[in-house]
PDB file of N, CA, C and O in Angstrom:
ATOM      1  N   MET H1060     -10.084   6.497 -15.581  1.00 52.00           N
ATOM      2  CA  MET H1060      -9.067   5.617 -15.361  1.00 52.00           C
ATOM      3  C   MET H1060      -9.084   3.836 -15.702  1.00 52.00           C
ATOM      4  O   MET H1060      -9.320   3.568 -16.671  1.00 52.00           O
ATOM      5  N   ASN H1061      -7.561   3.871 -16.519  1.00 51.00           N
ATOM      6  CA  ASN H1061      -7.070   3.018 -16.796  1.00 51.00           C
ATOM      7  C   ASN H1061      -7.070   1.546 -16.305  1.00 51.00           C
ATOM      8  O   ASN H1061      -7.297   2.038 -14.919  1.00 51.00           O
ATOM      9  N   LYS H1062      -6.774   0.651 -16.975  1.00 54.00           N
ATOM     10  CA  LYS H1062      -7.287  -0.910 -16.198  1.00 54.00           C
ATOM     11  C   LYS H1062      -6.421  -1.090 -15.036  1.00 54.00           C
ATOM     12  O   LYS H1062      -6.598  -1.456 -13.963  1.00 54.00           O
ATOM     13  N   LEU H1063      -4.762  -0.408 -15.333  1.00 47.00           N
ATOM     14  CA  LEU H1063      -3.781  -0.441 -14.309  1.00 47.00           C
ATOM     15  C   LEU H1063      -4.007   0.548 -13.089  1.00 47.00           C
ATOM     16  O   LEU H1063      -4.241  -0.657 -12.159  1.00 47.00           O
ATOM     17  N   GLN H1064      -4.305   1.064 -13.143  1.00 58.00           N
ATOM     18  CA  GLN H1064      -4.755   2.227 -12.013  1.00 58.00           C
ATOM     19  C   GLN H1064      -6.004   1.701 -11.722  1.00 58.00           C
ATOM     20  O   GLN H1064      -6.709   1.909 -10.361  1.00 58.00           O
ATOM     21  N   PHE H1065      -7.096   1.701 -12.174  1.00 61.00           N
ATOM     22  CA  PHE H1065      -8.311   0.458 -12.017  1.00 61.00           C
ATOM     23  C   PHE H1065      -7.757  -0.306 -10.868  1.00 61.00           C
ATOM     24  O   PHE H1065      -8.435  -0.322  -9.743  1.00 61.00           O
ATOM     25  N   LYS H1066      -7.410  -1.330 -11.338  1.00 62.00           N
ATOM     26  CA  LYS H1066      -6.832  -2.826 -10.419  1.00 62.00           C
ATOM     27  C   LYS H1066      -5.617  -1.854  -9.130  1.00 62.00           C
ATOM     28  O   LYS H1066      -5.737  -2.636  -7.744  1.00 62.00           O
ATOM     29  N   GLY H1067      -4.651  -1.544  -9.166  1.00 63.00           N
ATOM     30  CA  GLY H1067      -3.899  -0.731  -8.019  1.00 63.00           C
ATOM     31  C   GLY H1067      -4.701  -0.014  -7.205  1.00 63.00           C
ATOM     32  O   GLY H1067      -4.148   0.292  -6.000  1.00 63.00           O
ATOM     33  N   GLU H1068      -5.489   0.498  -7.699  1.00 75.00           N
ATOM     34  CA  GLU H1068      -6.580   1.687  -6.766  1.00 75.00           C
ATOM     35  C   GLU H1068      -7.409   0.867  -5.890  1.00 75.00           C
ATOM     36  O   GLU H1068      -8.364   1.421  -5.744  1.00 75.00           O
ATOM     37  N   TRP H1069      -8.043  -0.277  -6.686  1.00 76.00           N
ATOM     38  CA  TRP H1069      -9.801  -1.013  -5.763  1.00 76.00           C
ATOM     39  C   TRP H1069      -9.687  -0.801  -4.825  1.00 76.00           C
ATOM     40  O   TRP H1069     -10.842  -0.705  -4.431  1.00 76.00           O
ATOM     41  N   HIS H1070      -8.348  -1.402  -3.882  1.00 77.00           N
ATOM     42  CA  HIS H1070      -8.654  -1.918  -2.915  1.00 77.00           C
ATOM     43  C   HIS H1070      -9.100  -0.161  -1.938  1.00 77.00           C
ATOM     44  O   HIS H1070     -10.654  -0.251  -1.102  1.00 77.00           O
ATOM     45  N   GLU H1071      -8.411   0.487  -2.206  1.00 81.00           N
ATOM     46  CA  GLU H1071      -9.186   1.862  -1.671  1.00 81.00           C
ATOM     47  C   GLU H1071     -10.587   2.502  -2.071  1.00 81.00           C
ATOM     48  O   GLU H1071     -11.167   2.802  -1.208  1.00 81.00           O
ATOM     49  N   LEU H1072     -10.435   2.867  -3.460  1.00 82.00           N
ATOM     50  CA  LEU H1072     -11.451   2.989  -3.803  1.00 82.00           C
ATOM     51  C   LEU H1072     -12.700   2.019  -3.364  1.00 82.00           C
ATOM     52  O   LEU H1072     -13.855   2.414  -2.970  1.00 82.00           O
ATOM     53  N   LYS H1073     -12.778   0.944  -2.563  1.00 83.00           N
ATOM     54  CA  LYS H1073     -14.022   0.057  -2.760  1.00 83.00           C
ATOM     55  C   LYS H1073     -14.866   0.846  -1.193  1.00 83.00           C
ATOM     56  O   LYS H1073     -15.579   0.240  -0.799  1.00 83.00           O
ATOM     57  N   GLY H1074     -13.332   0.722  -0.388  1.00 85.00           N
ATOM     58  CA  GLY H1074     -13.440   1.644   0.768  1.00 85.00           C
ATOM     59  C   GLY H1074     -14.253   2.492   0.289  1.00 85.00           C
ATOM     60  O   GLY H1074     -15.195   2.865   1.439  1.00 85.00           O
ATOM     61  N   LYS H1075     -13.574   3.057  -0.279  1.00 85.00           N
ATOM     62  CA  LYS H1075     -14.797   4.660  -0.099  1.00 85.00           C
ATOM     63  C   LYS H1075     -16.408   4.848  -0.842  1.00 85.00           C
ATOM     64  O   LYS H1075     -16.962   5.133   0.307  1.00 85.00           O
ATOM     65  N   LEU H1076     -16.329   3.510  -1.671  1.00 86.00           N
ATOM     66  CA  LEU H1076     -17.815   3.294  -2.005  1.00 86.00           C
ATOM     67  C   LEU H1076     -18.235   2.507  -0.694  1.00 86.00           C
ATOM     68  O   LEU H1076     -19.911   3.027  -0.796  1.00 86.00           O
ATOM     69  N   ARG H1077     -18.178   1.604   0.003  1.00 87.00           N
ATOM     70  CA  ARG H1077     -18.561   1.185   1.177  1.00 87.00           C
ATOM     71  C   ARG H1077     -19.223   2.449   2.252  1.00 87.00           C
ATOM     72  O   ARG H1077     -20.325   1.905   3.036  1.00 87.00           O
ATOM     73  N   GLN H1078     -18.588   3.161   2.220  1.00 88.00           N
ATOM     74  CA  GLN H1078     -18.114   4.015   3.281  1.00 88.00           C
ATOM     75  C   GLN H1078     -19.451   4.732   2.650  1.00 88.00           C
ATOM     76  O   GLN H1078     -20.565   5.670   3.043  1.00 88.00           O
ATOM     77  N   LYS H1079     -19.496   5.525   1.344  1.00 87.00           N
ATOM     78  CA  LYS H1079     -20.543   6.375   0.712  1.00 87.00           C
ATOM     79  C   LYS H1079     -22.200   5.554   0.338  1.00 87.00           C
ATOM     80  O   LYS H1079     -23.233   6.058   0.766  1.00 87.00           O
ATOM     81  N   PHE H1080     -21.982   4.331   0.337  1.00 88.00           N
ATOM     82  CA  PHE H1080     -23.349   2.996  -0.017  1.00 88.00           C
ATOM     83  C   PHE H1080     -23.164   2.393   0.892  1.00 88.00           C
ATOM     84  O   PHE H1080     -23.077   0.872   0.099  1.00 88.00           O
ATOM     85  N   ALA H1081     -23.425   2.261   2.092  1.00 89.00           N
ATOM     86  CA  ALA H1081     -23.755   0.992   3.443  1.00 89.00           C
ATOM     87  C   ALA H1081     -24.568  -0.159   2.671  1.00 89.00           C
ATOM     88  O   ALA H1081     -24.133  -1.252   3.325  1.00 89.00           O
ATOM     89  N   GLU H1082     -25.602  -0.032   1.286  1.00 90.00           N
ATOM     90  CA  GLU H1082     -26.063  -1.354   1.489  1.00 90.00           C
ATOM     91  C   GLU H1082     -24.911  -2.100   0.510  1.00 90.00           C
ATOM     92  O   GLU H1082     -25.517  -3.196  -0.004  1.00 90.00           O
ATOM     93  N   LEU H1083     -23.949  -1.781  -0.233  1.00 89.00           N
ATOM     94  CA  LEU H1083     -22.759  -2.464  -1.308  1.00 89.00           C
ATOM     95  C   LEU H1083     -22.545  -3.588  -0.559  1.00 89.00           C
ATOM     96  O   LEU H1083     -22.177  -3.495   0.755  1.00 89.00           O
ATOM     97  N   THR H1084     -22.325  -4.859  -0.789  1.00 86.00           N
ATOM     98  CA  THR H1084     -21.840  -5.927  -0.150  1.00 86.00           C
ATOM     99  C   THR H1084     -20.243  -6.552  -0.341  1.00 86.00           C
ATOM    100  O   THR H1084     -20.166  -5.465  -1.394  1.00 86.00           O
ATOM    101  N   ASP H1085     -19.523  -7.244  -0.283  1.00 84.00           N
ATOM    102  CA  ASP H1085     -18.269  -7.833  -0.492  1.00 84.00           C
ATOM    103  C   ASP H1085     -18.907  -8.609  -1.771  1.00 84.00           C
ATOM    104  O   ASP H1085     -17.906  -7.868  -2.753  1.00 84.00           O
ATOM    105  N   ASN H1086     -19.784  -8.902  -2.042  1.00 83.00           N
ATOM    106  CA  ASN H1086     -20.150  -9.618  -3.256  1.00 83.00           C
ATOM    107  C   ASN H1086     -20.625  -8.716  -4.456  1.00 83.00           C
ATOM    108  O   ASN H1086     -20.404  -8.695  -5.644  1.00 83.00           O
ATOM    109  N   ASP H1087     -20.547  -7.632  -3.848  1.00 83.00           N
ATOM    110  CA  ASP H1087     -21.403  -6.399  -4.846  1.00 83.00           C
ATOM    111  C   ASP H1087     -20.144  -5.878  -5.480  1.00 83.00           C
ATOM    112  O   ASP H1087     -20.070  -5.348  -6.709  1.00 83.00           O
ATOM    113  N   LEU H1088     -18.845  -5.875  -4.790  1.00 82.00           N
ATOM    114  CA  LEU H1088     -17.412  -4.622  -4.903  1.00 82.00           C
ATOM    115  C   LEU H1088     -16.924  -6.162  -5.548  1.00 82.00           C
ATOM    116  O   LEU H1088     -15.422  -5.971  -5.508  1.00 82.00           O
ATOM    117  N   ASP H1089     -16.948  -7.190  -5.673  1.00 78.00           N
ATOM    118  CA  ASP H1089     -15.657  -8.641  -6.095  1.00 78.00           C
ATOM    119  C   ASP H1089     -15.656  -8.040  -7.359  1.00 78.00           C
ATOM    120  O   ASP H1089     -15.816  -7.808  -8.342  1.00 78.00           O
ATOM    121  N   PHE H1090     -14.499  -8.177  -7.522  1.00 71.00           N
ATOM    122  CA  PHE H1090     -13.469  -7.450  -8.601  1.00 71.00           C
ATOM    123  C   PHE H1090     -12.213  -8.330  -9.509  1.00 71.00           C
ATOM    124  O   PHE H1090     -12.026  -9.413  -8.722  1.00 71.00           O
ATOM    125  N   ALA H1091     -12.835  -9.007 -10.734  1.00 65.00           N
ATOM    126  CA  ALA H1091     -11.497  -9.921 -10.934  1.00 65.00           C
ATOM    127  C   ALA H1091     -10.914  -9.245 -12.923  1.00 65.00           C
ATOM    128  O   ALA H1091     -12.192  -8.779 -13.196  1.00 65.00           O
ATOM    129  N   GLU H1092     -10.269  -9.115 -12.459  1.00 63.00           N
ATOM    130  CA  GLU H1092      -8.955  -8.099 -13.625  1.00 63.00           C
ATOM    131  C   GLU H1092     -10.156  -9.265 -14.956  1.00 63.00           C
ATOM    132  O   GLU H1092     -10.055 -10.140 -15.309  1.00 63.00           O
ATOM    133  N   GLY H1093      -9.470  -7.768 -16.036  1.00 68.00           N
ATOM    134  CA  GLY H1093     -10.708  -7.763 -17.047  1.00 68.00           C
ATOM    135  C   GLY H1093     -12.375  -7.866 -16.679  1.00 68.00           C
ATOM    136  O   GLY H1093     -12.883  -8.095 -17.575  1.00 68.00           O
ATOM    137  N   GLN H1094     -12.455  -8.113 -16.200  1.00 77.00           N
ATOM    138  CA  GLN H1094     -13.866  -7.484 -15.631  1.00 77.00           C
ATOM    139  C   GLN H1094     -14.727  -6.337 -15.263  1.00 77.00           C
ATOM    140  O   GLN H1094     -15.728  -6.125 -14.363  1.00 77.00           O
ATOM    141  N   GLU H1095     -13.669  -5.143 -15.617  1.00 77.00           N
ATOM    142  CA  GLU H1095     -14.170  -4.236 -14.944  1.00 77.00           C
ATOM    143  C   GLU H1095     -15.420  -3.533 -15.367  1.00 77.00           C
ATOM    144  O   GLU H1095     -16.156  -3.044 -15.023  1.00 77.00           O
ATOM    145  N   GLU H1096     -15.689  -4.061 -16.754  1.00 82.00           N
ATOM    146  CA  GLU H1096     -17.351  -3.200 -17.327  1.00 82.00           C
ATOM    147  C   GLU H1096     -18.527  -4.125 -16.891  1.00 82.00           C
ATOM    148  O   GLU H1096     -19.639  -3.177 -16.610  1.00 82.00           O
ATOM    149  N   GLU H1097     -18.036  -5.150 -16.136  1.00 84.00           N
ATOM    150  CA  GLU H1097     -19.397  -5.639 -15.923  1.00 84.00           C
ATOM    151  C   GLU H1097     -19.338  -5.568 -14.209  1.00 84.00           C
ATOM    152  O   GLU H1097     -20.984  -4.832 -13.960  1.00 84.00           O
ATOM    153  N   LEU H1098     -18.305  -4.593 -13.772  1.00 83.00           N
ATOM    154  CA  LEU H1098     -18.597  -4.418 -12.440  1.00 83.00           C
ATOM    155  C   LEU H1098     -19.364  -3.122 -12.073  1.00 83.00           C
ATOM    156  O   LEU H1098     -19.860  -2.845 -11.557  1.00 83.00           O
ATOM    157  N   LEU H1099     -19.125  -2.276 -13.272  1.00 84.00           N
ATOM    158  CA  LEU H1099     -19.201  -0.756 -13.564  1.00 84.00           C
ATOM    159  C   LEU H1099     -20.820  -1.226 -13.564  1.00 84.00           C
ATOM    160  O   LEU H1099     -21.700  -0.284 -13.348  1.00 84.00           O
ATOM    161  N   GLY H1100     -21.215  -1.996 -14.463  1.00 88.00           N
ATOM    162  CA  GLY H1100     -22.691  -1.775 -14.994  1.00 88.00           C
ATOM    163  C   GLY H1100     -23.796  -2.461 -13.419  1.00 88.00           C
ATOM    164  O   GLY H1100     -24.750  -2.486 -13.666  1.00 88.00           O
ATOM    165  N   HIS H1101     -23.075  -3.845 -12.803  1.00 87.00           N
ATOM    166  CA  HIS H1101     -23.408  -3.819 -11.353  1.00 87.00           C
ATOM    167  C   HIS H1101     -23.705  -2.953 -10.625  1.00 87.00           C
ATOM    168  O   HIS H1101     -24.736  -2.274  -9.675  1.00 87.00           O
ATOM    169  N   LEU H1102     -22.506  -2.337 -10.701  1.00 88.00           N
ATOM    170  CA  LEU H1102     -22.837  -0.803  -9.421  1.00 88.00           C
ATOM    171  C   LEU H1102     -24.347   0.106  -9.844  1.00 88.00           C
ATOM    172  O   LEU H1102     -24.476   0.895  -9.078  1.00 88.00           O
ATOM    173  N   GLN H1103     -23.715   0.012 -11.359  1.00 90.00           N
ATOM    174  CA  GLN H1103     -25.019   1.185 -12.023  1.00 90.00           C
ATOM    175  C   GLN H1103     -26.739   0.670 -11.500  1.00 90.00           C
ATOM    176  O   GLN H1103     -27.500   1.475 -10.891  1.00 90.00           O
ATOM    177  N   GLN H1104     -26.368  -0.833 -11.573  1.00 91.00           N
ATOM    178  CA  GLN H1104     -27.902  -1.151 -11.542  1.00 91.00           C
ATOM    179  C   GLN H1104     -28.230  -1.419  -9.629  1.00 91.00           C
ATOM    180  O   GLN H1104     -29.332  -0.960  -9.222  1.00 91.00           O
ATOM    181  N   LYS H1105     -27.057  -1.850  -9.266  1.00 89.00           N
ATOM    182  CA  LYS H1105     -27.125  -1.725  -7.641  1.00 89.00           C
ATOM    183  C   LYS H1105     -27.818  -0.377  -7.006  1.00 89.00           C
ATOM    184  O   LYS H1105     -28.510  -0.401  -5.885  1.00 89.00           O
ATOM    185  N   LEU H1106     -26.752   0.823  -7.450  1.00 90.00           N
ATOM    186  CA  LEU H1106     -26.955   2.045  -6.956  1.00 90.00           C
ATOM    187  C   LEU H1106     -28.131   3.250  -7.653  1.00 90.00           C
ATOM    188  O   LEU H1106     -28.469   4.024  -6.693  1.00 90.00           O
ATOM    189  N   GLY H1107     -28.348   1.957  -9.031  1.00 93.00           N
ATOM    190  CA  GLY H1107     -29.533   3.231  -9.554  1.00 93.00           C
ATOM    191  C   GLY H1107     -28.836   4.726 -10.265  1.00 93.00           C
ATOM    192  O   GLY H1107     -29.376   5.574 -10.484  1.00 93.00           O
ATOM    193  N   LYS H1108     -27.623   4.579 -10.274  1.00 90.00           N
ATOM    194  CA  LYS H1108     -27.195   5.543 -11.146  1.00 90.00           C
ATOM    195  C   LYS H1108     -26.649   5.561 -12.117  1.00 90.00           C
ATOM    196  O   LYS H1108     -26.706   4.213 -13.461  1.00 90.00           O
ATOM    197  N   SER H1109     -26.107   6.455 -13.111  1.00 91.00           N
ATOM    198  CA  SER H1109     -26.120   6.486 -14.513  1.00 91.00           C
ATOM    199  C   SER H1109     -24.325   5.984 -14.537  1.00 91.00           C
ATOM    200  O   SER H1109     -23.797   6.155 -13.716  1.00 91.00           O
ATOM    201  N   GLN H1110     -23.975   5.598 -15.966  1.00 86.00           N
ATOM    202  CA  GLN H1110     -22.909   5.331 -16.059  1.00 86.00           C
ATOM    203  C   GLN H1110     -21.705   6.419 -15.982  1.00 86.00           C
ATOM    204  O   GLN H1110     -20.762   5.973 -15.433  1.00 86.00           O
ATOM    205  N   GLN H1111     -21.971   7.424 -16.201  1.00 87.00           N
ATOM    206  CA  GLN H1111     -21.556   8.942 -16.059  1.00 87.00           C
ATOM    207  C   GLN H1111     -21.193   9.204 -14.584  1.00 87.00           C
ATOM    208  O   GLN H1111     -20.161   9.857 -14.178  1.00 87.00           O
ATOM    209  N   GLU H1112     -22.807   8.973 -14.124  1.00 88.00           N
ATOM    210  CA  GLU H1112     -22.214   8.863 -11.960  1.00 88.00           C
ATOM    211  C   GLU H1112     -21.375   7.704 -11.295  1.00 88.00           C
ATOM    212  O   GLU H1112     -20.751   8.545 -10.950  1.00 88.00           O
ATOM    213  N   ILE H1113     -20.955   6.504 -11.960  1.00 84.00           N
ATOM    214  CA  ILE H1113     -20.414   5.683 -11.547  1.00 84.00           C
ATOM    215  C   ILE H1113     -19.343   6.116 -12.124  1.00 84.00           C
ATOM    216  O   ILE H1113     -18.465   6.130 -11.053  1.00 84.00           O
ATOM    217  N   ASN H1114     -18.916   6.508 -13.285  1.00 80.00           N
ATOM    218  CA  ASN H1114     -17.174   6.676 -13.037  1.00 80.00           C
ATOM    219  C   ASN H1114     -17.256   8.247 -12.642  1.00 80.00           C
ATOM    220  O   ASN H1114     -15.963   8.206 -12.291  1.00 80.00           O
ATOM    221  N   GLU H1115     -17.584   9.548 -12.228  1.00 83.00           N
ATOM    222  CA  GLU H1115     -17.889  10.122 -11.295  1.00 83.00           C
ATOM    223  C   GLU H1115     -16.920   9.769 -10.177  1.00 83.00           C
ATOM    224  O   GLU H1115     -16.224   9.947  -8.803  1.00 83.00           O
ATOM    225  N   LEU H1116     -17.891   8.846  -9.507  1.00 80.00           N
ATOM    226  CA  LEU H1116     -17.379   8.050  -8.083  1.00 80.00           C
ATOM    227  C   LEU H1116     -16.158   7.627  -8.279  1.00 80.00           C
ATOM    228  O   LEU H1116     -15.570   7.666  -7.100  1.00 80.00           O
ATOM    229  N   ILE H1117     -16.030   6.873  -9.394  1.00 76.00           N
ATOM    230  CA  ILE H1117     -14.361   5.625  -9.213  1.00 76.00           C
ATOM    231  C   ILE H1117     -13.336   7.119  -9.551  1.00 76.00           C
ATOM    232  O   ILE H1117     -12.615   6.637  -8.562  1.00 76.00           O
ATOM    233  N   ASN H1118     -14.040   7.435 -10.863  1.00 74.00           N
ATOM    234  CA  ASN H1118     -12.453   8.859 -10.778  1.00 74.00           C
ATOM    235  C   ASN H1118     -12.301  10.716  -9.354  1.00 74.00           C
ATOM    236  O   ASN H1118     -11.855  10.425  -9.567  1.00 74.00           O
ATOM    237  N   THR H1119     -13.227  10.416  -8.652  1.00 69.00           N
ATOM    238  CA  THR H1119     -12.793  11.087  -7.851  1.00 69.00           C
ATOM    239  C   THR H1119     -11.923  10.924  -6.920  1.00 69.00           C
ATOM    240  O   THR H1119     -11.917   9.855  -6.083  1.00 69.00           O
ATOM    241  N   PRO H1120     -11.130  11.772  -6.757  1.00 64.00           N
ATOM    242  CA  PRO H1120     -10.000  11.252  -5.533  1.00 64.00           C
ATOM    243  C   PRO H1120     -10.479  11.429  -4.155  1.00 64.00           C
ATOM    244  O   PRO H1120     -11.094  12.026  -3.748  1.00 64.00           O
TER     245      PRO H1120
END
């Protein structure tokens, strides 16, 4: 997913992640343009998933 897609689909993706992982808070899912890598790293740490697993979660329709 490129940066434009990530930004454009973020609200939908955020909802899916919160449904799947109830332990995620609004602070965990704060997104600021240009901070995609930081967000992905935070999700990796919080969920105990690999970078590949996080990318699969985000890129799954």
